[in-house]
Short mmCIF file of C-alpha atoms (C1' of nucleotides) in Angstrom, two decimals:
data_model
loop_
_atom_site.label_atom_id
_atom_site.label_comp_id
_atom_site.label_asym_id
_atom_site.label_seq_id
_atom_site.Cartn_x
_atom_site.Cartn_y
_atom_site.Cartn_z
CA MET A 1370 -18.29 10.68 1.86
CA ILE A 1371 -16.74 9.09 5.30
CA SER A 1372 -15.66 12.54 6.81
CA ARG A 1373 -12.07 12.93 8.43
CA ASN A 1374 -13.32 12.58 12.04
CA TYR A 1375 -13.96 8.80 11.87
CA PHE A 1376 -9.69 7.98 10.71
CA ILE A 1377 -8.96 10.61 14.06
CA GLU A 1378 -11.67 9.34 16.53
CA ASN A 1379 -11.43 5.73 16.10
CA ASP A 1380 -8.78 2.75 16.96
CA THR A 1381 -6.24 2.69 14.44
CA LEU A 1382 -6.53 -1.34 14.17
CA TRP A 1383 -10.25 -1.57 14.32
CA LEU A 1384 -9.89 0.94 11.71
CA ALA A 1385 -7.87 -1.17 9.48
CA ARG A 1386 -10.78 -3.83 10.23
CA ASP A 1387 -13.40 -1.73 9.39
CA LEU A 1388 -11.97 -0.22 6.08
CA LEU A 1389 -12.58 -3.47 4.41
CA GLY A 1390 -15.97 -3.35 2.52
CA LYS A 1391 -15.87 0.49 2.75
CA TYR A 1392 -15.33 1.83 -1.19
CA LEU A 1393 -12.48 4.17 -2.14
CA PHE A 1394 -12.10 6.91 -4.90
CA SER A 1395 -10.39 9.52 -7.07
CA ASN A 1396 -10.35 11.92 -9.86
CA THR A 1397 -7.21 12.57 -10.58
CA ILE A 1398 -6.00 14.14 -13.91
CA SER A 1399 -4.35 11.25 -15.26
CA ASN A 1400 -7.00 8.89 -14.63
CA GLY A 1401 -10.43 10.25 -13.99
CA LEU A 1402 -12.97 9.49 -11.66
CA CYS A 1403 -12.62 5.78 -10.35
CA GLY A 1404 -12.92 3.59 -7.15
CA GLY A 1405 -13.95 0.10 -5.94
CA ILE A 1406 -14.08 -1.97 -2.34
CA ILE A 1407 -11.50 -2.24 0.35
CA THR A 1408 -10.41 -5.97 0.06
CA GLU A 1409 -6.96 -5.36 2.37
CA THR A 1410 -4.78 -3.40 5.10
CA GLU A 1411 -2.46 -3.32 6.86
CA ALA A 1412 -1.98 -1.38 10.06
CA TYR A 1413 0.87 0.92 11.23
CA LEU A 1414 1.06 1.83 14.46
CA GLY A 1415 3.96 4.74 14.41
CA SER A 1416 5.71 5.17 17.96
CA ILE A 1417 5.61 1.43 18.66
CA ASP A 1418 5.62 0.04 15.66
CA LYS A 1419 9.20 -1.45 14.44
CA ALA A 1420 8.04 -1.90 10.58
CA SER A 1421 6.45 1.75 10.33
CA HIS A 1422 8.72 4.62 9.18
CA ALA A 1423 7.23 6.89 11.91
CA TRP A 1424 8.99 4.12 14.67
CA ASN A 1425 9.80 5.57 18.29
CA ASN A 1426 8.17 9.03 16.87
CA ARG A 1427 10.37 9.33 14.05
CA ARG A 1428 9.86 12.57 13.21
CA THR A 1429 11.96 13.46 9.43
CA PRO A 1430 10.15 15.31 6.37
CA ARG A 1431 8.62 12.01 5.18
CA THR A 1432 7.08 11.17 7.88
CA GLU A 1433 6.12 14.36 9.06
CA THR A 1434 2.78 14.23 6.85
CA MET A 1435 1.47 11.11 9.55
CA PHE A 1436 1.94 12.87 13.09
CA GLN A 1437 -0.82 15.52 11.14
CA SER A 1438 -4.43 14.81 12.22
CA GLY A 1439 -5.85 11.87 10.42
CA GLY A 1440 -8.13 11.82 7.29
CA ILE A 1441 -4.91 12.70 5.06
CA ALA A 1442 -3.61 10.34 3.03
CA TYR A 1443 0.22 9.48 3.35
CA ILE A 1444 1.57 8.29 -0.27
CA TYR A 1445 5.23 7.83 -0.74
CA LEU A 1446 7.69 6.02 -3.32
CA CYS A 1447 8.48 2.57 -2.69
CA TYR A 1448 11.69 0.66 -3.89
CA GLY A 1449 12.01 3.68 -6.63
CA ILE A 1450 8.95 2.33 -8.82
CA HIS A 1451 4.91 1.82 -7.09
CA HIS A 1452 3.57 4.69 -4.61
CA LEU A 1453 2.56 3.26 -2.01
CA PHE A 1454 -1.15 5.18 -0.61
CA ASN A 1455 -1.93 4.89 3.49
CA ILE A 1456 -4.42 6.73 5.35
CA VAL A 1457 -3.61 8.26 8.48
CA THR A 1458 -5.19 7.97 11.38
CA ASN A 1459 -5.91 9.43 15.02
CA HIS A 1460 -5.20 12.62 16.18
CA HIS A 1461 -2.24 15.22 15.33
CA GLY A 1462 1.20 14.13 16.88
CA ILE A 1463 0.24 10.59 17.29
CA PRO A 1464 1.76 8.73 13.85
CA HIS A 1465 -0.63 6.03 12.88
CA ALA A 1466 -1.00 5.14 9.05
CA ILE A 1467 -3.36 2.56 7.45
CA LEU A 1468 -1.19 0.89 3.82
CA ILE A 1469 -4.12 -0.09 1.64
CA ARG A 1470 -3.08 -2.70 -0.49
CA ALA A 1471 -6.01 -3.91 -2.65
CA LEU A 1472 -9.18 -2.83 -3.93
CA LYS A 1473 -11.79 -4.46 -6.20
CA LEU A 1474 -12.31 -2.19 -8.85
CA THR A 1475 -16.15 -1.12 -9.79
CA HIS A 1476 -15.39 2.11 -11.32
CA PRO A 1477 -13.11 1.45 -13.89
CA PRO A 1478 -11.27 4.25 -14.55
CA GLN A 1479 -12.47 5.13 -18.20
CA LEU A 1480 -9.44 7.45 -18.74
CA LEU A 1481 -7.07 4.35 -18.98
CA LEU A 1482 -9.65 2.34 -20.59
CA ALA A 1483 -9.78 4.95 -23.53
CA LYS A 1484 -6.04 4.71 -23.87
CA GLY A 1485 -4.60 1.89 -23.87
CA SER A 1486 -8.23 -0.05 -24.61
CA LYS A 1487 -7.20 -3.90 -22.49
CA THR A 1488 -9.22 -4.76 -20.06
CA LEU A 1489 -7.90 -4.64 -16.77
CA PRO A 1490 -7.90 -6.78 -14.07
CA LEU A 1491 -11.29 -6.25 -11.71
CA HIS A 1492 -8.56 -6.95 -8.20
CA PHE A 1493 -6.24 -5.32 -7.52
CA ASN A 1494 -3.99 -7.38 -4.66
CA GLY A 1495 -0.73 -5.04 -4.36
CA PRO A 1496 -0.39 -1.65 -2.88
CA GLY A 1497 1.65 -0.73 -6.03
CA LYS A 1498 -0.65 -1.90 -8.56
CA LEU A 1499 -4.14 0.35 -7.24
CA THR A 1500 -2.43 3.00 -6.68
CA LYS A 1501 -1.88 3.35 -10.70
CA ALA A 1502 -4.68 1.62 -11.79
CA LEU A 1503 -6.32 4.91 -9.34
CA GLY A 1504 -3.70 7.40 -11.03
CA ILE A 1505 -2.72 8.17 -7.27
CA THR A 1506 1.49 9.42 -7.33
CA THR A 1507 3.08 11.30 -4.91
CA HIS A 1508 1.83 14.49 -5.93
CA TYR A 1509 -1.26 13.29 -3.71
CA ASN A 1510 0.88 13.25 -0.15
CA ALA A 1511 -0.89 14.86 2.55
CA THR A 1512 -4.30 15.49 0.36
CA PRO A 1513 -7.24 15.50 2.62
CA LEU A 1514 -9.74 12.52 2.32
CA ASP A 1515 -12.92 15.05 2.76
CA GLY A 1516 -11.94 16.89 -1.21
CA ASP A 1517 -12.55 15.94 -4.03
CA ARG A 1518 -9.56 14.50 -5.52
CA ILE A 1519 -9.89 11.55 -3.04
CA TRP A 1520 -12.33 10.25 -1.05
CA LEU A 1521 -13.74 6.80 1.00
CA GLU A 1522 -17.74 6.00 1.29
CA ASP A 1523 -19.75 3.55 3.80
CA ARG A 1524 -22.58 2.29 0.69
CA GLN A 1525 -23.29 -0.36 3.95
CA LEU A 1526 -21.20 -3.53 2.21
CA ILE A 1527 -21.35 -5.30 5.13
CA ILE A 1528 -18.28 -7.89 5.08
CA PRO A 1529 -19.45 -11.09 7.34
CA PRO A 1530 -16.77 -11.88 10.01
CA GLN A 1531 -16.01 -15.80 9.01
CA GLN A 1532 -14.42 -13.60 5.47
CA VAL A 1533 -12.21 -12.02 7.38
CA LEU A 1534 -8.56 -13.33 7.72
CA SER A 1535 -5.26 -11.44 9.74
CA GLY A 1536 -2.29 -12.17 9.93
CA PRO A 1537 1.78 -10.94 9.54
CA ARG A 1538 2.67 -7.90 7.05
CA ILE A 1539 4.30 -8.23 4.20
CA GLY A 1540 7.69 -6.79 3.40
CA VAL A 1541 8.47 -6.40 6.98
CA GLU A 1542 10.90 -9.23 7.55
CA TYR A 1543 13.63 -6.74 8.64
CA ALA A 1544 11.11 -4.91 11.86
CA GLY A 1545 12.05 -8.55 13.87
CA GLU A 1546 9.39 -9.26 16.30
CA ASP A 1547 7.07 -6.64 15.41
CA ALA A 1548 7.09 -8.30 11.19
CA LEU A 1549 5.18 -10.87 13.79
CA LEU A 1550 2.12 -9.03 14.61
CA PRO A 1551 -1.34 -9.66 13.14
CA TRP A 1552 -1.95 -6.02 11.48
CA ARG A 1553 -2.61 -6.80 8.17
CA PHE A 1554 -6.83 -7.60 7.38
CA TRP A 1555 -8.08 -8.90 4.18
CA VAL A 1556 -11.00 -10.29 2.06
CA LYS A 1557 -10.95 -14.45 1.67
CA GLU A 1558 -10.28 -14.21 -2.40
CA GLU A 1559 -13.96 -16.26 -3.35
CA TYR A 1560 -15.36 -14.12 -1.24
CA VAL A 1561 -13.84 -10.40 -2.74
CA ALA A 1562 -14.70 -12.47 -6.58
CA SER A 1563 -19.13 -12.84 -5.69
CA LEU A 1564 -19.01 -9.30 -4.34
"C1'" DC B 1111 6.67 -24.97 -10.70
"C1'" DA B 1112 10.03 -21.77 -7.51
"C1'" DT B 1113 13.73 -19.34 -6.96
"C1'" DT B 1114 16.46 -14.34 -8.52
"C1'" DT B 1115 16.93 -10.84 -10.81
"C1'" DG B 1116 16.48 -6.43 -12.75
"C1'" DA B 1117 14.34 -1.53 -12.63
"C1'" DT B 1118 14.13 2.30 -10.29
"C1'" DG B 1119 14.37 6.83 -7.07
"C1'" DT B 1120 13.86 8.73 -2.38
"C1'" DT B 1121 15.67 8.65 2.21
"C1'" DC B 1122 18.34 9.21 5.88
"C1'" DT B 1123 23.29 7.31 7.87
"C1'" DG C 878 26.14 4.24 -0.66
"C1'" DA C 879 22.35 1.33 1.67
"C1'" DA C 880 18.30 -0.01 2.91
"C1'" DC C 881 13.39 0.48 0.98
"C1'" DA C 882 5.76 -1.03 3.70
"C1'" DT C 883 7.44 -4.23 -4.72
"C1'" DC C 884 6.18 -6.02 -9.29
"C1'" DA C 885 6.73 -8.20 -13.22
"C1'" DA C 886 9.75 -10.99 -16.14
"C1'" DA C 887 13.45 -14.37 -16.67
"C1'" DT C 888 16.35 -17.88 -14.66
"C1'" DG C 889 16.82 -22.70 -13.03
"C1'" DC C 890 15.24 -27.15 -11.83
#
DNA sequence: CATTTGATGTTCT
DNA sequence: GAACATCAAATGC
């Protein structure tokens, strides 16, 4: 299991790139044990980032989670429907977070399969979809990522640099010039298929 | 095909 | 009351 210290001591942008290829697992009431390989991330650098909820160190009940020490989950409801999963990074008082946007399932949720009996897609490309697959809801906001509900593992899977792209983040046009920052990282679709 | 829209609820002004 | 780190289905060519 990856320790909370990994998220606290490293630079957020470096982490967003380094998280590609790491394994994310969850064990929730609704879905049971499931997980997969992280294939897309976005970095949100709080105080200097207009696209972040915590821009200019805005403290509200919602953003309070991001001001805590790294290595916990920041989960919030988007557009009234989708639960978005972020990992809080950096030290206490610095509201950085990384949005997990896509996951290649290696351990499909057996409880969901048993219920729906439909085959699930293997690559969950979209932050709202992957939280649904893992059974993550706002209920797990501020959950430490070294517990037994949600955690990450480093299984020594290396994503070659030439298979990684970066570019502007999605859905943050309102953020003015900050919307253009290349703080989104993802693994090429062809390479994801070969994993 | 591309573009629009409806679902939906919490947060902050 | 408006805005919002989305998605799938419906509409318009």
